[in-house]
Structure formats: structure tokens, C-alpha cells
mmCIF file of N, CA and C in Angstrom:
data_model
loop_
_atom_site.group_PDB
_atom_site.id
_atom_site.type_symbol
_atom_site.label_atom_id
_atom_site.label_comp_id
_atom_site.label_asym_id
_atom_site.label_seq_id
_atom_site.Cartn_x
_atom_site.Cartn_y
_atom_site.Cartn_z
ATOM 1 N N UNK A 11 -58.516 -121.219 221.689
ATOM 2 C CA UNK A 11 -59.382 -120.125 222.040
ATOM 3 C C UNK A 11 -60.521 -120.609 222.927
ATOM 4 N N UNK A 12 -61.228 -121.477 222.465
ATOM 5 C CA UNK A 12 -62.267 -122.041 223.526
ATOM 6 C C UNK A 12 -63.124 -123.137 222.783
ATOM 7 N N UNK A 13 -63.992 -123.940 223.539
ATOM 8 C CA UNK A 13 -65.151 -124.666 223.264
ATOM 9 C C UNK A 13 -65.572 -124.256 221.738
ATOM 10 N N UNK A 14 -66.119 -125.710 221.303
ATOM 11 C CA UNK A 14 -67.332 -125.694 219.964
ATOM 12 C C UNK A 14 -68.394 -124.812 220.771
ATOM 13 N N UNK A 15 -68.770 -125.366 221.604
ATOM 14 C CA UNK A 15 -70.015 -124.546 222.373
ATOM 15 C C UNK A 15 -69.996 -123.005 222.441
ATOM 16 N N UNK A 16 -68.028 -122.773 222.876
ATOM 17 C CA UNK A 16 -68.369 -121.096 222.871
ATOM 18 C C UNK A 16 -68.299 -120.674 221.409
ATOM 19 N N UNK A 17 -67.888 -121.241 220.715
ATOM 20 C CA UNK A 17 -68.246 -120.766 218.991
ATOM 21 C C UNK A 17 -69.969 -120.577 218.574
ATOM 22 N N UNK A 18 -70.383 -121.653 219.269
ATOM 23 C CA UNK A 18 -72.132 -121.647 218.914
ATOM 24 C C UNK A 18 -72.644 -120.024 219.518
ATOM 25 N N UNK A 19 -72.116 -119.809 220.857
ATOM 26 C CA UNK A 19 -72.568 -118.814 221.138
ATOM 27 C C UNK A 19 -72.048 -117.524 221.171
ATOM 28 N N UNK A 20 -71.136 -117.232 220.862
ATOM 29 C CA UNK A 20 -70.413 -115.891 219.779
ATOM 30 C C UNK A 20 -71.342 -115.645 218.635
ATOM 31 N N UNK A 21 -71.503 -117.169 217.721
ATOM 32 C CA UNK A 21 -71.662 -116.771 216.476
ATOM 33 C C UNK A 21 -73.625 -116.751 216.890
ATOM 34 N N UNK A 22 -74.135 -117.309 217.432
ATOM 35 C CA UNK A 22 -75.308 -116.959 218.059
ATOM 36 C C UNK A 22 -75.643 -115.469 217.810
ATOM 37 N N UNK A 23 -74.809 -114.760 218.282
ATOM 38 C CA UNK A 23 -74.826 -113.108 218.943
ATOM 39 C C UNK A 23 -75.035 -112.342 217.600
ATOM 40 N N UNK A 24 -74.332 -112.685 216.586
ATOM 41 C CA UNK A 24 -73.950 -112.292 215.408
ATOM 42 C C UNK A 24 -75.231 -112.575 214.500
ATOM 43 N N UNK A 25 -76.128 -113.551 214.322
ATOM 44 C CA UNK A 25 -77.078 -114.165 213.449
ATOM 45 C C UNK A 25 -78.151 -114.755 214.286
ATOM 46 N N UNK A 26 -79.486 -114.776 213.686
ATOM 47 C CA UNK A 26 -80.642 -114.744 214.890
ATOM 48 C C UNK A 26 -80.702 -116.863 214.510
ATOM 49 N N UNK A 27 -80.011 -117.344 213.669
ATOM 50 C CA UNK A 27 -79.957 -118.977 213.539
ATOM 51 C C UNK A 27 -78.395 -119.179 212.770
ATOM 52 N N UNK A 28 -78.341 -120.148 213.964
ATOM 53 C CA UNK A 28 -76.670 -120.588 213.769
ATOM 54 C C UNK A 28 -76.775 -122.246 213.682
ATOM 55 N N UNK A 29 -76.033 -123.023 212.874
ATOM 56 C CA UNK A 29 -76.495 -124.799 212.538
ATOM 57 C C UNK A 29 -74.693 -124.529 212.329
ATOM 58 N N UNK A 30 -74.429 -126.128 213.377
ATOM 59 C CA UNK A 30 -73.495 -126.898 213.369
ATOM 60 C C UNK A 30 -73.611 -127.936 212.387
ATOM 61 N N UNK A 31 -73.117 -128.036 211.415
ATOM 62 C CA UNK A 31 -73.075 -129.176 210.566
ATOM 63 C C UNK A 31 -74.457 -129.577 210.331
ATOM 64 N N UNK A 32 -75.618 -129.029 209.776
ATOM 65 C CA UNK A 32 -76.765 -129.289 209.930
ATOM 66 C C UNK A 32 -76.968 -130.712 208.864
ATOM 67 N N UNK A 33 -77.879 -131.292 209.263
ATOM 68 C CA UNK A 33 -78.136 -132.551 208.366
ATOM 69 C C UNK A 33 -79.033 -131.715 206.947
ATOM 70 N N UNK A 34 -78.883 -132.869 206.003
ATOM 71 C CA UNK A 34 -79.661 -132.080 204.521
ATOM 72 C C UNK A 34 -81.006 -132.381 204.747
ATOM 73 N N UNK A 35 -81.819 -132.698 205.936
ATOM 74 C CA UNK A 35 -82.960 -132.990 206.034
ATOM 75 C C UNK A 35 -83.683 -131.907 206.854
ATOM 76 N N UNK A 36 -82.539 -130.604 207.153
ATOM 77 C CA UNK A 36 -83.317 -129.853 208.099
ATOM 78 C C UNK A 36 -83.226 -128.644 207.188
ATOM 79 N N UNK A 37 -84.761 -127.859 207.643
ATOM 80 C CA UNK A 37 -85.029 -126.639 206.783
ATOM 81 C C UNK A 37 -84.399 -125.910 207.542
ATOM 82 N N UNK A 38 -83.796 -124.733 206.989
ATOM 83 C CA UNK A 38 -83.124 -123.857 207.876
ATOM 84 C C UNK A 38 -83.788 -122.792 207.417
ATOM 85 N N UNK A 39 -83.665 -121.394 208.679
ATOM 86 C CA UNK A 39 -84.459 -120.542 208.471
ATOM 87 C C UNK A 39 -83.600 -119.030 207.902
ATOM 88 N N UNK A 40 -83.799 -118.560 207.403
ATOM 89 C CA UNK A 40 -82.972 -117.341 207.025
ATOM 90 C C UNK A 40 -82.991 -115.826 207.585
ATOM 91 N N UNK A 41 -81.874 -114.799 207.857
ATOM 92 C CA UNK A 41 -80.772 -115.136 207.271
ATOM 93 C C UNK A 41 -79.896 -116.125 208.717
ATOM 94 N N UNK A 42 -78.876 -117.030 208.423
ATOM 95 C CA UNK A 42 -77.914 -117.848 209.262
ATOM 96 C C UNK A 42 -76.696 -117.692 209.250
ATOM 97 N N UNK A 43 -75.847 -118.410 209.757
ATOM 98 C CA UNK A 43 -74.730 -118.714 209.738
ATOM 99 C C UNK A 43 -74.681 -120.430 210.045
ATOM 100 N N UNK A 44 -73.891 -121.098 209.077
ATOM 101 C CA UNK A 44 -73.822 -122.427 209.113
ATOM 102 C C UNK A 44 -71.983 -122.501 208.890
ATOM 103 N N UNK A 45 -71.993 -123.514 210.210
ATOM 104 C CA UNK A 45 -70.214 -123.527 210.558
ATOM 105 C C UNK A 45 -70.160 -125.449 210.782
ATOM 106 N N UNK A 46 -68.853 -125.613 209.758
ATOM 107 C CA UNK A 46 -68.168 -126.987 210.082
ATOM 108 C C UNK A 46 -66.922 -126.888 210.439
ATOM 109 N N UNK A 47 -66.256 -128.043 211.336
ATOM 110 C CA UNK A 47 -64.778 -128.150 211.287
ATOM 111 C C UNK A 47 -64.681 -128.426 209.867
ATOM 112 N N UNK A 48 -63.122 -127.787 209.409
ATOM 113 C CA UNK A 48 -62.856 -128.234 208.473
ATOM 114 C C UNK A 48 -61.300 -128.854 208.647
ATOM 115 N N UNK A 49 -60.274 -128.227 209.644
ATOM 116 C CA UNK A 49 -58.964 -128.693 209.619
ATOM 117 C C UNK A 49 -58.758 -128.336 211.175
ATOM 118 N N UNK A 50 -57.568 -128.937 211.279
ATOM 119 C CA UNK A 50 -56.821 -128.132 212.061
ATOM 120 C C UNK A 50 -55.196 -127.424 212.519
ATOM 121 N N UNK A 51 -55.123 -126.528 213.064
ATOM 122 C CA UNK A 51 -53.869 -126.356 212.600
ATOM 123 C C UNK A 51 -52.934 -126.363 214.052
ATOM 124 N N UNK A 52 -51.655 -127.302 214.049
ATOM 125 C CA UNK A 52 -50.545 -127.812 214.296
ATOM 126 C C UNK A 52 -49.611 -126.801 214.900
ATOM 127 N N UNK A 53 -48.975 -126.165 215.983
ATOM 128 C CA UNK A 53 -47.652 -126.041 215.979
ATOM 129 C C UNK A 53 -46.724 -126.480 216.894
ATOM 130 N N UNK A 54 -45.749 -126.912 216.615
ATOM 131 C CA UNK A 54 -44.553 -127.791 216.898
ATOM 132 C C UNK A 54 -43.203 -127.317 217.968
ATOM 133 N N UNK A 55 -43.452 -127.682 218.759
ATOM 134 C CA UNK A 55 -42.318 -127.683 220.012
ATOM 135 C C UNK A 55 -41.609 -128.892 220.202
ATOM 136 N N UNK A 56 -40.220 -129.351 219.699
ATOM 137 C CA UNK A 56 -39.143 -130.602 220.076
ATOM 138 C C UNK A 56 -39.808 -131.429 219.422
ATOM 139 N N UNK A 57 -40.092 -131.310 217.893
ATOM 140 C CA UNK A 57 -41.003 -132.100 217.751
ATOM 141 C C UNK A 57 -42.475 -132.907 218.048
ATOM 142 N N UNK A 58 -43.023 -132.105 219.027
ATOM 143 C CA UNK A 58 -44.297 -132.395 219.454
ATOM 144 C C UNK A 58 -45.193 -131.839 219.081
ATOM 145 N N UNK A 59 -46.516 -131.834 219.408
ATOM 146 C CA UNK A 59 -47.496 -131.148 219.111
ATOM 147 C C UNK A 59 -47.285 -129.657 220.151
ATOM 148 N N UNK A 60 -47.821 -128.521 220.318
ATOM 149 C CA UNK A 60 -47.672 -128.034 221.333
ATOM 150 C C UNK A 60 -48.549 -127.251 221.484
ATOM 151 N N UNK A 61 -49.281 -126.638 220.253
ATOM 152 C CA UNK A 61 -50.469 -126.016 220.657
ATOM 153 C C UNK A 61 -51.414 -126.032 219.175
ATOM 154 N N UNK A 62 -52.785 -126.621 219.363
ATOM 155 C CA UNK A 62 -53.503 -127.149 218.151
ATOM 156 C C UNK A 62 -54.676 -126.215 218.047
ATOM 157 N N UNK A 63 -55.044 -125.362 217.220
ATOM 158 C CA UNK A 63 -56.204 -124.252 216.561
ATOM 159 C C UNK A 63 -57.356 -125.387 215.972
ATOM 160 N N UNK A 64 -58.068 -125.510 216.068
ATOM 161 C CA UNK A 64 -59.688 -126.222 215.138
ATOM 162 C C UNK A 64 -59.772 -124.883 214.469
ATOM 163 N N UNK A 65 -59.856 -125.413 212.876
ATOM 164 C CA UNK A 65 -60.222 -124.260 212.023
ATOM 165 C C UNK A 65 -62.117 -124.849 211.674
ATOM 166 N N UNK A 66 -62.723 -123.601 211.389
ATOM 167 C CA UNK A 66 -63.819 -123.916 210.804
ATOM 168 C C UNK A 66 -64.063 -123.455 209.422
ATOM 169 N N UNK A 67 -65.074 -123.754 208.904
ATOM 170 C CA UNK A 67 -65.375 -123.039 207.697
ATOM 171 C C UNK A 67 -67.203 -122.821 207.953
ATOM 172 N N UNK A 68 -67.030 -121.032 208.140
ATOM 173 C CA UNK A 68 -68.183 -120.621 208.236
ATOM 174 C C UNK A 68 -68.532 -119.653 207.198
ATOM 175 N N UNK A 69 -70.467 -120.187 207.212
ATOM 176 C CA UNK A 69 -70.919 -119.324 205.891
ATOM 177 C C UNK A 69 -72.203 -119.289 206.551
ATOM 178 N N UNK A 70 -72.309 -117.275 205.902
ATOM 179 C CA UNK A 70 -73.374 -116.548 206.114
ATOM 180 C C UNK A 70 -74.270 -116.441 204.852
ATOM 181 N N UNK A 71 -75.403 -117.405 204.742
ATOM 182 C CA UNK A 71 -76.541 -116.861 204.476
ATOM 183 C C UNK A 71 -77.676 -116.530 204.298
ATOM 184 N N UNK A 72 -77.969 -115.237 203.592
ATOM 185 C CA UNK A 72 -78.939 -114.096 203.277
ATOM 186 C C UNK A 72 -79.231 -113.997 202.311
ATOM 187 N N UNK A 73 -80.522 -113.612 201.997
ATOM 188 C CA UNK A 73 -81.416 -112.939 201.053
ATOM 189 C C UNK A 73 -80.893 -111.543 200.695
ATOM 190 N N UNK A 74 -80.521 -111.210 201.754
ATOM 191 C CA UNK A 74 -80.682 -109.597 201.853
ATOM 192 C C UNK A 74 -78.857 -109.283 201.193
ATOM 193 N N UNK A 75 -78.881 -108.890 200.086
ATOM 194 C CA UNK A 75 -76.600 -109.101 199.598
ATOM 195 C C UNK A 75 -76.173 -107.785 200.501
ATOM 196 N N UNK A 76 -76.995 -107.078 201.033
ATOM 197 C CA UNK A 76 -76.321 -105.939 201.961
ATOM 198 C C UNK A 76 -76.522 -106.122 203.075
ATOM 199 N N UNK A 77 -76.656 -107.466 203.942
ATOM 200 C CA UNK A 77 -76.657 -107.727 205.176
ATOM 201 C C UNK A 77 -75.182 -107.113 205.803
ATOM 202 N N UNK A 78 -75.579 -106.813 207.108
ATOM 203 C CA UNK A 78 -73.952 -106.466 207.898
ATOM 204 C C UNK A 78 -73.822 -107.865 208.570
ATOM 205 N N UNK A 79 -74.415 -108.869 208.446
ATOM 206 C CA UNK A 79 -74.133 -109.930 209.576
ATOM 207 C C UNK A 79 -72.377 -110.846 208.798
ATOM 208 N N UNK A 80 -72.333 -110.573 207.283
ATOM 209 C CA UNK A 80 -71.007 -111.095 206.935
ATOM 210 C C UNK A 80 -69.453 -109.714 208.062
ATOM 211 N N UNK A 81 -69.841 -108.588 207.731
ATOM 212 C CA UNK A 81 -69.475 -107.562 208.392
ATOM 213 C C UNK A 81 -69.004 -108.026 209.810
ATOM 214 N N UNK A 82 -70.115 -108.483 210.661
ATOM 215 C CA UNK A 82 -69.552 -108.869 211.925
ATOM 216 C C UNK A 82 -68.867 -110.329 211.700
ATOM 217 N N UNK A 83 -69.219 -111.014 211.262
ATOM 218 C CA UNK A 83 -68.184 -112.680 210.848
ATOM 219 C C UNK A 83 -66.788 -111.994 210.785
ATOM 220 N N UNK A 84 -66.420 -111.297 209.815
ATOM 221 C CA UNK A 84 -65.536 -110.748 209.307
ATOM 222 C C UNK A 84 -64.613 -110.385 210.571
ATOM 223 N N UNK A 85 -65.074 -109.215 210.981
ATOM 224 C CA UNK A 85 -64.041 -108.473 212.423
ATOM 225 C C UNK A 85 -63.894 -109.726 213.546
ATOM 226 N N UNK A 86 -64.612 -111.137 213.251
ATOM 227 C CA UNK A 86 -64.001 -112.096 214.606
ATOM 228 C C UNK A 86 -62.260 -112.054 214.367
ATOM 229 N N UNK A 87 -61.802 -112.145 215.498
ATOM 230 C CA UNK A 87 -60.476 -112.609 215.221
ATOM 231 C C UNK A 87 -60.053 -113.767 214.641
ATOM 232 N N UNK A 88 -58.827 -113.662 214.261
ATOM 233 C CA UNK A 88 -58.432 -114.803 213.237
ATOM 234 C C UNK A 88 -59.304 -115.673 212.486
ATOM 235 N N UNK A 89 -60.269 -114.572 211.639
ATOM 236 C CA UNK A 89 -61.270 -114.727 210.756
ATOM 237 C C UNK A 89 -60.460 -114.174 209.027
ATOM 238 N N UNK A 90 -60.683 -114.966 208.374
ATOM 239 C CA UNK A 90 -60.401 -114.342 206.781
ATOM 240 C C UNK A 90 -61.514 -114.867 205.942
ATOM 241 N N UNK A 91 -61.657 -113.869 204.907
ATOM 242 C CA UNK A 91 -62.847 -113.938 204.000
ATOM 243 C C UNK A 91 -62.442 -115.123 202.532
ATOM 244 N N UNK A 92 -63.304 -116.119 202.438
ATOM 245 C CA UNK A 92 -62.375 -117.010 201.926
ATOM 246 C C UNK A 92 -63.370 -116.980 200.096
ATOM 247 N N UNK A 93 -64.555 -116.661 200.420
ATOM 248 C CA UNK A 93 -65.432 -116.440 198.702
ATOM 249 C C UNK A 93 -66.627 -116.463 198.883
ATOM 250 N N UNK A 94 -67.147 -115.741 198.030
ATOM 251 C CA UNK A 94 -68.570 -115.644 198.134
ATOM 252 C C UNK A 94 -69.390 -115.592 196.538
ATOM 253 N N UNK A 95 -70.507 -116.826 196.732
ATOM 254 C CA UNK A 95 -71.308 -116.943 195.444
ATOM 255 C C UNK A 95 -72.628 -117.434 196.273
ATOM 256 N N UNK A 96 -73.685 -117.093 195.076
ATOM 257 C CA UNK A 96 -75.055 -117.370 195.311
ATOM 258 C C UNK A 96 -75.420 -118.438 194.737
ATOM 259 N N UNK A 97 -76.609 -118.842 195.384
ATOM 260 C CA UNK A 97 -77.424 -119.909 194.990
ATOM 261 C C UNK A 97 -78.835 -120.093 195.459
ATOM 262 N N UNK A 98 -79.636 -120.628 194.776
ATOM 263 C CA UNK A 98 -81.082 -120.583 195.284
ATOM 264 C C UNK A 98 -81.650 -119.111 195.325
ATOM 265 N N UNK A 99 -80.678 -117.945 194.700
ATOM 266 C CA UNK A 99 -80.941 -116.733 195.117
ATOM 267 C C UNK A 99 -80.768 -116.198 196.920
ATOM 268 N N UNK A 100 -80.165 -116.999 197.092
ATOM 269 C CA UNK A 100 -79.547 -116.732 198.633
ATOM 270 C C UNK A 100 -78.258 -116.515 198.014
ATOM 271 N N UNK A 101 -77.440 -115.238 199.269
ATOM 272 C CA UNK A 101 -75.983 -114.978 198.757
ATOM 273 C C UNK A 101 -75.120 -115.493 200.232
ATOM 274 N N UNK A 102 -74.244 -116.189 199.523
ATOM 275 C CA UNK A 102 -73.296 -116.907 200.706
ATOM 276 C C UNK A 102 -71.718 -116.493 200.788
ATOM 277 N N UNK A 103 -71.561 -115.880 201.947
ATOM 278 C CA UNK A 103 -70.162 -115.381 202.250
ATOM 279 C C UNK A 103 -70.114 -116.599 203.344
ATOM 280 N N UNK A 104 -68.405 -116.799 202.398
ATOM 281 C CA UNK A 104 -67.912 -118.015 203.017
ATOM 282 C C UNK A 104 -66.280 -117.022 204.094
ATOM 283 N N UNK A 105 -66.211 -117.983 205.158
ATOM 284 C CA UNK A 105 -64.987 -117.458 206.008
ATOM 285 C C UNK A 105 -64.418 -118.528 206.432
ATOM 286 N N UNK A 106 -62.901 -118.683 206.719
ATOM 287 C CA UNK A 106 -62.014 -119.053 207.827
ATOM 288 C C UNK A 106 -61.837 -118.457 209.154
ATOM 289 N N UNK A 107 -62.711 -119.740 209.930
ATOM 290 C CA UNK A 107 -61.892 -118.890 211.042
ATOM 291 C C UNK A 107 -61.346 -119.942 212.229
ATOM 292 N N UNK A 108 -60.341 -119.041 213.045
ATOM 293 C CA UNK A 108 -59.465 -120.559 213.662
ATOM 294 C C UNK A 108 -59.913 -120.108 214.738
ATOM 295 N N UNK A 109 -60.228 -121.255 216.043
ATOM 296 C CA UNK A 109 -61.386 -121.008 217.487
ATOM 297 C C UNK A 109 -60.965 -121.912 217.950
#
């Protein structure tokens, strides 16, 4: 689909602070979206590689549990909703999505 970079700025559009793999030393500001690679996925022509997806694992969160910003995560393409639990009293919707 495209660039890490064009992922930063899609998901930019969607949430007013977006962190790539942020280090545990940085305060982040709320509400976000925080996205890692997590896999990637493979498919096979004559035995070769032939065309490779970077999956991420992105999570939205908010204070607010009726934010629409999980809402827009959601409708990206080849996005699925993978769980969502709180912590710190922040609520975190977690997603797959392949980019």
C-alpha cells in the first residue's frame, strides 16, 4: 500500500498525536493513536516471495470511551478490530491493520 511515512500521515488526519513506537520515556499527550510493526504478511508465487503487506498493530487512546477517532481507525482498509481494555483510566482500542 505505501510508506511507514504515508501511515504516519493518514493516521495523523484521524488523531491530533500519532507516536511510532514511542520510547517509555516520552509523555504522550491525549487522545492518540500509537502504531508498531508487528508482522508481516507473505504471498507466494513459484515459490517466491511475490508480494509482502507490513502489518501493524495500532491503538487508540482516550479518555473520552465515546470518542469517534476508534470509528475512523476502524473504516481504514484492511483494518480489523482486534480488543479493547482500559488502563490508567484511559480506554484503548486496539486494531490490525495491513499498509
Amino acid at each position: 500500500m505505501g510508506t511507514r511515512a504515508d501511515l504516519q500521515t493518514l493516521l495523523a488526519t484521524l488523531a491530533p498525536n500519532v507516536y511510532f513506537q514511542p520510547p517509555p520515556t516520552l509523555t504522550m499527550s491525549y487522545p492518540c493513536i500509537v502504531y508498531k510493526r508487528s508482522a508481516e504478511r507473505t504471498i507466494f508465487g513459484n515459490n517466491k516471495p511475490y508480494k509482502r503487506t507490513k502489518r501493524y498493530q495500532v491503538t487508540v487512546i482516550d479518555r473520552n470511551p465515546d470518542s469517534d477517532i476508534p470509528d475512523k481507525v476502524a473504516s481504514l482498509p484492511m483494518c480489523v478490530f482486534d480488543r479493547f481494555f482500559t488502563a490508567d483510566q484511559l480506554n484503548h482500542d486496539v486494531y490490525t491493520l495491513f499498509f
